JSON list of C-alpha atoms in Angstrom, two decimals:
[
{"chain": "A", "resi": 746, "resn": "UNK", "atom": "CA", "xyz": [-10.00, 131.83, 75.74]},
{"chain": "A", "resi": 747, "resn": "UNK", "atom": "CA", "xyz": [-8.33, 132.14, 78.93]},
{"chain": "A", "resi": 748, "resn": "UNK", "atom": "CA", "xyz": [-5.53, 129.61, 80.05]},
{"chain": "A", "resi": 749, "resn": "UNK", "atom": "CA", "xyz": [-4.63, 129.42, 83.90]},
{"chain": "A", "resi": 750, "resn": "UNK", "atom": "CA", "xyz": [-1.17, 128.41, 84.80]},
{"chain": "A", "resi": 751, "resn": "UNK", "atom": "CA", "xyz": [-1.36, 126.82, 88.47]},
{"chain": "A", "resi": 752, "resn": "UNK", "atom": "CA", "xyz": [0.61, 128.55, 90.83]},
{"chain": "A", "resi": 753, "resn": "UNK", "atom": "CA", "xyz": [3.77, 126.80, 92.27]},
{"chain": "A", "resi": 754, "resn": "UNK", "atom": "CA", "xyz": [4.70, 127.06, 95.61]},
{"chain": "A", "resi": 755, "resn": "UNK", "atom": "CA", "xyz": [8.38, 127.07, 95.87]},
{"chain": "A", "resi": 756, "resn": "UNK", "atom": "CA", "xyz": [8.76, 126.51, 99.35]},
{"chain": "A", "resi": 757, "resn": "UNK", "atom": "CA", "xyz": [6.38, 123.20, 100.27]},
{"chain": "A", "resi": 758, "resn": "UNK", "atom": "CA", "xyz": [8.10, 121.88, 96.57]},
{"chain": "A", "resi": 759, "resn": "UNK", "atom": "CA", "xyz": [11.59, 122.18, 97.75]},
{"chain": "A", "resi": 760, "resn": "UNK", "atom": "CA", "xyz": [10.23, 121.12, 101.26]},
{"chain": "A", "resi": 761, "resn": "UNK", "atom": "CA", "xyz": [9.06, 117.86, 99.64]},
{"chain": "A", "resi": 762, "resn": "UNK", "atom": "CA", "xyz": [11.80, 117.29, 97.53]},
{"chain": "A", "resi": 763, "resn": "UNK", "atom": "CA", "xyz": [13.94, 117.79, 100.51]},
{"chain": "A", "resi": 764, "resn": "UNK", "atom": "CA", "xyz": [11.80, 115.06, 103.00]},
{"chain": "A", "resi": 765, "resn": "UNK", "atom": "CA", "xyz": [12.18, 112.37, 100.30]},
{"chain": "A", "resi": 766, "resn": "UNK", "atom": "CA", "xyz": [15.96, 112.68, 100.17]},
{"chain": "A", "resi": 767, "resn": "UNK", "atom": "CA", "xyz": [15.72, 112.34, 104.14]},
{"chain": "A", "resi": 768, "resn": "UNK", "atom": "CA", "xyz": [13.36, 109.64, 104.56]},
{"chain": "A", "resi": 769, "resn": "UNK", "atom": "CA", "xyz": [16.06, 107.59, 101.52]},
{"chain": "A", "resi": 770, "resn": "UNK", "atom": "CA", "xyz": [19.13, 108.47, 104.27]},
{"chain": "A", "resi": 771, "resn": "UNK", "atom": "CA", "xyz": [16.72, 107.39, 107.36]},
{"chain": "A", "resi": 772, "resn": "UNK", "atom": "CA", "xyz": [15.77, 104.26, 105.09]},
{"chain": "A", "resi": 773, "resn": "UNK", "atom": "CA", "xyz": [19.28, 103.54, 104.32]},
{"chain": "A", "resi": 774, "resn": "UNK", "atom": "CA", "xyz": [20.29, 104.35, 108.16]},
{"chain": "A", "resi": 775, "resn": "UNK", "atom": "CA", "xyz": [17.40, 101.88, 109.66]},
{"chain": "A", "resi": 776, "resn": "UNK", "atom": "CA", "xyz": [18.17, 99.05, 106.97]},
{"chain": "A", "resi": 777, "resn": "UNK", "atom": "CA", "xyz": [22.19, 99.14, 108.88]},
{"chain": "A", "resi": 778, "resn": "UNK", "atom": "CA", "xyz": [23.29, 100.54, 105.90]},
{"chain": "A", "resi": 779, "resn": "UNK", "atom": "CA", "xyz": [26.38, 102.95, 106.15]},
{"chain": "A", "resi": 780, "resn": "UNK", "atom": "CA", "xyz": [25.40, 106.20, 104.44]},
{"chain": "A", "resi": 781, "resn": "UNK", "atom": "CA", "xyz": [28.21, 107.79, 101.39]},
{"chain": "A", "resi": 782, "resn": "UNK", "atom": "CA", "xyz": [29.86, 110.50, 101.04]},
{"chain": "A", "resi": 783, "resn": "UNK", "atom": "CA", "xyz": [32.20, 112.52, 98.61]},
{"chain": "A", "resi": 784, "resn": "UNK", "atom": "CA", "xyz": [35.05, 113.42, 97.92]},
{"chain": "A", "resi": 785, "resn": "UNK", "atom": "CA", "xyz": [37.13, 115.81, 100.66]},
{"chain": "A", "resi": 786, "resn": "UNK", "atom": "CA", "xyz": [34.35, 115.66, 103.07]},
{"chain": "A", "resi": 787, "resn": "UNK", "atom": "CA", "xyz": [34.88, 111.61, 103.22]},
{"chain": "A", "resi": 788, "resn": "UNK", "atom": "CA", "xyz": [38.56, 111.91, 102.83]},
{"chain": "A", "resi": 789, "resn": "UNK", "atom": "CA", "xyz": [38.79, 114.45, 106.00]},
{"chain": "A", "resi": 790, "resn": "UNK", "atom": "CA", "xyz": [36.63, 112.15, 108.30]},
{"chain": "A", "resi": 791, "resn": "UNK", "atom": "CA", "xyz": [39.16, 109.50, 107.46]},
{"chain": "A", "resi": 792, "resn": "UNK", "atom": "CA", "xyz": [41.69, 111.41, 108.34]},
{"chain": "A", "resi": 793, "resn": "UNK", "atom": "CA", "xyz": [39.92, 112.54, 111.72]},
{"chain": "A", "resi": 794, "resn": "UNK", "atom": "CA", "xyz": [39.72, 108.96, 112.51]},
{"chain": "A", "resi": 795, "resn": "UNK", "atom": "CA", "xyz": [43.26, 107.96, 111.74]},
{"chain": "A", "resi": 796, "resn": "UNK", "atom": "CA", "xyz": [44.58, 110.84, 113.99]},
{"chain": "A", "resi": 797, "resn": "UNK", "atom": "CA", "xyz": [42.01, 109.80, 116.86]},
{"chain": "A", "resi": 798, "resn": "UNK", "atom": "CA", "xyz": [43.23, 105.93, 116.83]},
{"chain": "A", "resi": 799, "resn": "UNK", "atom": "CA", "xyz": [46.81, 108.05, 117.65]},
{"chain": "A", "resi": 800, "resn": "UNK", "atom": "CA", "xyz": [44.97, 109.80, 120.77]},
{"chain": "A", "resi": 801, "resn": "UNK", "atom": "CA", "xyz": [43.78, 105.73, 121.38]},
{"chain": "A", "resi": 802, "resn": "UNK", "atom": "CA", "xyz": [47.09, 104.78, 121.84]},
{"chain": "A", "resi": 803, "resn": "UNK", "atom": "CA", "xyz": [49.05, 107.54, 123.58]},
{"chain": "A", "resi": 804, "resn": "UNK", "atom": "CA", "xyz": [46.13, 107.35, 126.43]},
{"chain": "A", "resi": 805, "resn": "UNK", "atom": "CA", "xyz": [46.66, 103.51, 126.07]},
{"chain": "A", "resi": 806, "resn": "UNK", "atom": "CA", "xyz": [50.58, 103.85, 126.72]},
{"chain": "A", "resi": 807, "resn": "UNK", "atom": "CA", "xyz": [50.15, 106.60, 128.88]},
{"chain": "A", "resi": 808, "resn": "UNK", "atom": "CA", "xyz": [52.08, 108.45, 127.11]},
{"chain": "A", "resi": 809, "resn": "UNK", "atom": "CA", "xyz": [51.94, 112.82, 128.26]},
{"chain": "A", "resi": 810, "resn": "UNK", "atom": "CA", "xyz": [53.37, 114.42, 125.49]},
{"chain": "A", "resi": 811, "resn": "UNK", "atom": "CA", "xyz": [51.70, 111.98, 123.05]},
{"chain": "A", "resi": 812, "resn": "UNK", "atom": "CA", "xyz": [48.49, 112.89, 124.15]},
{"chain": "A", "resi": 813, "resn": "UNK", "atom": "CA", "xyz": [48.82, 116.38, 123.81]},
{"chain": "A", "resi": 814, "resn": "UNK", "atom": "CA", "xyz": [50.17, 116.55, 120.38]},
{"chain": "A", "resi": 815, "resn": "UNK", "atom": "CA", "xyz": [48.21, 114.06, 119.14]},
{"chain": "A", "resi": 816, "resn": "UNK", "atom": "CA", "xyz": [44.67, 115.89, 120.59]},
{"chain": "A", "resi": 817, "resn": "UNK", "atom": "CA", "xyz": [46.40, 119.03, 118.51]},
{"chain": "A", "resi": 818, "resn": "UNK", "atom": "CA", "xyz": [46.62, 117.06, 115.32]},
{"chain": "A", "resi": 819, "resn": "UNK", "atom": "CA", "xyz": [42.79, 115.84, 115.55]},
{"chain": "A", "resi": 820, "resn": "UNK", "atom": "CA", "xyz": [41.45, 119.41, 116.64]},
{"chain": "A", "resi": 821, "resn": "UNK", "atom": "CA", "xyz": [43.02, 121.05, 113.46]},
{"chain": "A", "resi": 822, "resn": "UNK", "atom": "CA", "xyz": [41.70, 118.00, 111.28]},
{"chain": "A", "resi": 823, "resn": "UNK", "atom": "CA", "xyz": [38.55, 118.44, 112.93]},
{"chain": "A", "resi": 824, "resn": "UNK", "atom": "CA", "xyz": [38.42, 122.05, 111.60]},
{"chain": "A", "resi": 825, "resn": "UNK", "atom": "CA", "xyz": [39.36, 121.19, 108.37]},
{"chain": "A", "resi": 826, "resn": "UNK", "atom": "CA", "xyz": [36.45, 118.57, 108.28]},
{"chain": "A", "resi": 827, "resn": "UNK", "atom": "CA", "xyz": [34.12, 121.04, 109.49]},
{"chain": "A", "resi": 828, "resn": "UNK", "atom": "CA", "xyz": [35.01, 123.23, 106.47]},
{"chain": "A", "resi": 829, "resn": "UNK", "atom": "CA", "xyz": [33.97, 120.53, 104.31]},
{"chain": "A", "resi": 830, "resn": "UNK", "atom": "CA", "xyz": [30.74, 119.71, 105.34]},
{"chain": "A", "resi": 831, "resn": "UNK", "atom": "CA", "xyz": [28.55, 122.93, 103.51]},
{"chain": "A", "resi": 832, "resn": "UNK", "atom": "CA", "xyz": [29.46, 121.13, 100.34]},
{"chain": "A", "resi": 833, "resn": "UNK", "atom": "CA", "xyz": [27.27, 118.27, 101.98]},
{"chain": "A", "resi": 834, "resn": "UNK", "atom": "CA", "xyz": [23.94, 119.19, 101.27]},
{"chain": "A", "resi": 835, "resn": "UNK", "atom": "CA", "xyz": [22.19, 116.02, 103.01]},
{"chain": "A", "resi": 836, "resn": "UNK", "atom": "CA", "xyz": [24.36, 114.96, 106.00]},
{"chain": "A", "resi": 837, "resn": "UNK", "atom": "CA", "xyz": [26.38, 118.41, 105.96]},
{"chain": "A", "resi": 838, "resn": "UNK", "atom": "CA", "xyz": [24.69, 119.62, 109.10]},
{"chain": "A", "resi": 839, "resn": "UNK", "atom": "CA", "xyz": [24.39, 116.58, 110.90]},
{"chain": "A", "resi": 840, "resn": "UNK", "atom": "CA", "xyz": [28.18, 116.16, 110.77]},
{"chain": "A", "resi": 841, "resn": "UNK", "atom": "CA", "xyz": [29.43, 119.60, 111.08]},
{"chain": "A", "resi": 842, "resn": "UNK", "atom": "CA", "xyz": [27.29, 119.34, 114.56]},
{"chain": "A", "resi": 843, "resn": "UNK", "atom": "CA", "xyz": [29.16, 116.16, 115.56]},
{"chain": "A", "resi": 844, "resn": "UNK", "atom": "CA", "xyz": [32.44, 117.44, 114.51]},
{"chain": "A", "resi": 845, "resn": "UNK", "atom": "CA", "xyz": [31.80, 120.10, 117.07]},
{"chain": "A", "resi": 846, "resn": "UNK", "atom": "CA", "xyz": [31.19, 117.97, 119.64]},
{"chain": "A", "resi": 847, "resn": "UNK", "atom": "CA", "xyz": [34.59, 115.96, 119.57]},
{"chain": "A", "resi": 848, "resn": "UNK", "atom": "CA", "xyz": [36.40, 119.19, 119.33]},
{"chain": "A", "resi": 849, "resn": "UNK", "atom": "CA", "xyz": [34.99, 121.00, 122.37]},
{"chain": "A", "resi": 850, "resn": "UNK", "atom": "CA", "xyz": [35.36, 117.44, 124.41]},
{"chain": "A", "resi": 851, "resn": "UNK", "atom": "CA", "xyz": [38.65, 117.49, 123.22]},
{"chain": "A", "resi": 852, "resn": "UNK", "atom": "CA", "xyz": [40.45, 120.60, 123.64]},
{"chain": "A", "resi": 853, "resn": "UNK", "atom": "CA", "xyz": [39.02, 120.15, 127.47]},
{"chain": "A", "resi": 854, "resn": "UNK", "atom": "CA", "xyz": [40.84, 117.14, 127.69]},
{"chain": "A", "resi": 855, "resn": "UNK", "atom": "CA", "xyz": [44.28, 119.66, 127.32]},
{"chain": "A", "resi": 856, "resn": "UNK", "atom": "CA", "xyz": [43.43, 121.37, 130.09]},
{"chain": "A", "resi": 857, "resn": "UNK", "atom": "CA", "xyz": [42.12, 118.71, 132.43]},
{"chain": "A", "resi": 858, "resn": "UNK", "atom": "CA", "xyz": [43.32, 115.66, 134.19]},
{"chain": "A", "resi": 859, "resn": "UNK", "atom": "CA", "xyz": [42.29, 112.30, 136.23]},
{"chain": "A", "resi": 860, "resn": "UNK", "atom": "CA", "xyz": [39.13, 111.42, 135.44]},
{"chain": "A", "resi": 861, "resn": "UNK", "atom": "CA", "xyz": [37.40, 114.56, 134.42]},
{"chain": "A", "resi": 862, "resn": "UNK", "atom": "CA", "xyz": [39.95, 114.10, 131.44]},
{"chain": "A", "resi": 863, "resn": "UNK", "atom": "CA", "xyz": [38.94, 110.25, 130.89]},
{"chain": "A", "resi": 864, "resn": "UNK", "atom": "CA", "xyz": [35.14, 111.80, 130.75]},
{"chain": "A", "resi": 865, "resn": "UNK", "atom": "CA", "xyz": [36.15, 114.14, 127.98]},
{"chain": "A", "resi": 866, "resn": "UNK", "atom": "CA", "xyz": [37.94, 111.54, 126.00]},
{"chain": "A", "resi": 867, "resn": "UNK", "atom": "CA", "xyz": [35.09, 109.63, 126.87]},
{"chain": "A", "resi": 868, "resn": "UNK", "atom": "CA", "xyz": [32.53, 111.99, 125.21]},
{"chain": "A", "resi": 869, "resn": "UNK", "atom": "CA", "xyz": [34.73, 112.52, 122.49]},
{"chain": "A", "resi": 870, "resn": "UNK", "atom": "CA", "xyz": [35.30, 109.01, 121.32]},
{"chain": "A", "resi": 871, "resn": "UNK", "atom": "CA", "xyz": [31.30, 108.62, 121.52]},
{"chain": "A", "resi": 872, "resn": "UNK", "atom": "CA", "xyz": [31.10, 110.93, 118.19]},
{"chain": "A", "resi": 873, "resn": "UNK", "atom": "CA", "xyz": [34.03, 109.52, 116.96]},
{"chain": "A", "resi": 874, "resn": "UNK", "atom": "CA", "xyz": [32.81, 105.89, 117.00]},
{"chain": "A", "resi": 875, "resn": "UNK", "atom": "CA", "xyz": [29.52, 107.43, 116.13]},
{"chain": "A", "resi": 876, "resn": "UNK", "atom": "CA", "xyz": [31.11, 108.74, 112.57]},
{"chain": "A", "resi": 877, "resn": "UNK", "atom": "CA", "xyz": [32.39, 105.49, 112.06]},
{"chain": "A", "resi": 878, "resn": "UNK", "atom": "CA", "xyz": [29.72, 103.44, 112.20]},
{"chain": "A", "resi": 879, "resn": "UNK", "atom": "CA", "xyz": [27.01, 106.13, 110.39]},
{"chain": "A", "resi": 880, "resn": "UNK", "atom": "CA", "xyz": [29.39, 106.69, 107.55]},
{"chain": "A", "resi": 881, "resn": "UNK", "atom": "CA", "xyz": [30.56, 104.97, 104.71]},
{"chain": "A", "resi": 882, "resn": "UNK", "atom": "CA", "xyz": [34.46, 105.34, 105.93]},
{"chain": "A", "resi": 883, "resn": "UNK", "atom": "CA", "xyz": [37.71, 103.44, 106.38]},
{"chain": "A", "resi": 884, "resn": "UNK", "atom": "CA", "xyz": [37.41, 100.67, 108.82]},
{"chain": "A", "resi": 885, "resn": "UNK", "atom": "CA", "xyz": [38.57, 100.53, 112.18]},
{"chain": "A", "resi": 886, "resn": "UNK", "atom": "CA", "xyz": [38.27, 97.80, 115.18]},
{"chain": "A", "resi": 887, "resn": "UNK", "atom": "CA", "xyz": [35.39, 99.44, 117.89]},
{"chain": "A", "resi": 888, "resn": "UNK", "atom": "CA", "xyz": [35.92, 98.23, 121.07]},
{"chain": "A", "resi": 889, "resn": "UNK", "atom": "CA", "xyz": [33.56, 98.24, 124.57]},
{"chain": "A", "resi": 890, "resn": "UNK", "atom": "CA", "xyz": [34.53, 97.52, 128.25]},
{"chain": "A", "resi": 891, "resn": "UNK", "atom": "CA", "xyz": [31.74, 97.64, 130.32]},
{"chain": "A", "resi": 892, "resn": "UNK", "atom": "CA", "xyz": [33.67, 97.99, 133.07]},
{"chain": "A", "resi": 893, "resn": "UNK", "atom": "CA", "xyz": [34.96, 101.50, 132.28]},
{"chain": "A", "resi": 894, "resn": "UNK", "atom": "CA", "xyz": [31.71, 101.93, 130.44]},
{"chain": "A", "resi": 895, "resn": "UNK", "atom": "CA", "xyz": [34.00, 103.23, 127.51]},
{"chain": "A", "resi": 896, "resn": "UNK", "atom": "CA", "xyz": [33.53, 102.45, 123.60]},
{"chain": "A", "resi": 897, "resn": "UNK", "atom": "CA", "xyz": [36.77, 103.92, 121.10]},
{"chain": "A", "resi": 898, "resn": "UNK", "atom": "CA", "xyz": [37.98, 103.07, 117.89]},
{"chain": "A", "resi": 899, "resn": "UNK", "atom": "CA", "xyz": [41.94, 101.35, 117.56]},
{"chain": "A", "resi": 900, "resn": "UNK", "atom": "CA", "xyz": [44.06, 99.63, 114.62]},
{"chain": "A", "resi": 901, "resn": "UNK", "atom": "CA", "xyz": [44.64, 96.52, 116.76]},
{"chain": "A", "resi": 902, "resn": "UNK", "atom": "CA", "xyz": [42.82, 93.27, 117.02]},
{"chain": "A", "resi": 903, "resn": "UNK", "atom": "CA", "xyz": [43.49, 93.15, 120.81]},
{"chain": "A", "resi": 904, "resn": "UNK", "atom": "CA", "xyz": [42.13, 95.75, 123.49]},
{"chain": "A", "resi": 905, "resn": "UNK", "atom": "CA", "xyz": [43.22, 97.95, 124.42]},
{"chain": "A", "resi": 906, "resn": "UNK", "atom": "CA", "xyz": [41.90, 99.77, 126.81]},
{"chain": "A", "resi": 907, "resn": "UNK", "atom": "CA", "xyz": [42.07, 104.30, 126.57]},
{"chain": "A", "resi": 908, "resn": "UNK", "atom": "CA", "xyz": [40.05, 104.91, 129.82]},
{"chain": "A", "resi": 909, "resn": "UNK", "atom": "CA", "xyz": [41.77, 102.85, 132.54]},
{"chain": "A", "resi": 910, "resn": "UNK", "atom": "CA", "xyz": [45.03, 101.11, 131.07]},
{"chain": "A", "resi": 911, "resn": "UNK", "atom": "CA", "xyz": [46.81, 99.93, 134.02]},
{"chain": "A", "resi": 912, "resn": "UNK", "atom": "CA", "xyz": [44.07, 98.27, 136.19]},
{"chain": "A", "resi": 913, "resn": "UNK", "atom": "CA", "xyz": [41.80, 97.45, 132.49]},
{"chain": "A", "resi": 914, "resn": "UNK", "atom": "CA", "xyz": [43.55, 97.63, 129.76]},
{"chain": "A", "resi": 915, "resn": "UNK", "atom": "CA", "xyz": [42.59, 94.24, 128.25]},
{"chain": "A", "resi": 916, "resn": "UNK", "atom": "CA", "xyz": [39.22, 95.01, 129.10]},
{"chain": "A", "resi": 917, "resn": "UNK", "atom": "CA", "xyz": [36.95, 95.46, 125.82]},
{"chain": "A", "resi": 918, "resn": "UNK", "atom": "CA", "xyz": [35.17, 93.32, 123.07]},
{"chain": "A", "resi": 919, "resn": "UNK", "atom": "CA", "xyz": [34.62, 93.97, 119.35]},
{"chain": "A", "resi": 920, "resn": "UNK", "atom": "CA", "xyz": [31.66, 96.34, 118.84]},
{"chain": "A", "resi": 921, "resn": "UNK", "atom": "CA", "xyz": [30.16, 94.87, 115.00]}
]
């Protein structure tokens, strides 16, 4: 008597496996649920978003040589985050994308100036504040001025504004 062992298909089985993990992320995403992550990968985006509060303020005070170290110190945590997102085999990607976002907006914020170099830091903190409300991560205020159509991330409960400081920078409310 014969026996016939079905064939598996690899592929559309790993596909499947792989859709139900994203469709529990999108599920977890749509119910305003901030997604987890582990270990150094969640410890670097902290870190990314500690040093970019520092690029907050030095824009906020104005302050030249703050700014430029400061944008230093997140582009070299931003690489190090990078490197640990292939041991993130859900949101790995997604992040790793992101991350290269902020960096390219801003290490052209070092080289420009007015408001081509508000625009960068205004592209930047988009991902930024983008990370921090996707992911499970330490908490930080998220502020909004419509009026310098801005949105960035800051330790302090008051405003204070990145994009236009001396003519706005009170200008912002709490984004939840």
């Amino acid at each position: 008597m014969k026996t016939f062992a079905p064939k598996i298909n690899v592929p559309i089985i790993f596909s499947v496996i792989l859709l139900g993990c994203l469709a529990s992320v999108a599920a977890q995403a749509f119910r305003g649920e901030k997604i987890q992550l582990e270990g150094k990968l969640q410890d670097s985006l902290n870190h990314v978003l500690e040093t970019s509060t520092l690029i907050q303020e030095a824009f906020y005070n104005q302050d030249e040589g703050q700014i430029e170290s400061n944008t230093r110190k997140v582009l070299v945590d931003l690489r190090k985050a990078q490197n640990n997102t292939i041991n993130e085999k859900i949101n790995g990607m997604h992040i790793e994308r992101i991350l290269e976002v902020v960096r390219n907006h801003l290490a052209q914020i070092l080289d420009a100036t007015g408001e081509e170099r508000k625009k960068y830091l205004r592209l930047a903190f988009d991902q930024v504040v983008h990370i921090a409300q996707t992911y499970k991560l330490n908490s930080y205020r998220i502020f909004y001025c419509q009026s310098s159509d801005g949105i960035w991330l800051q330790k302090s409960f008051k405003a204070q504004n990145p994009y236009n400081p001396q003519t706005l920078g009170n200008c912002g409310i709490p984004v939840r």
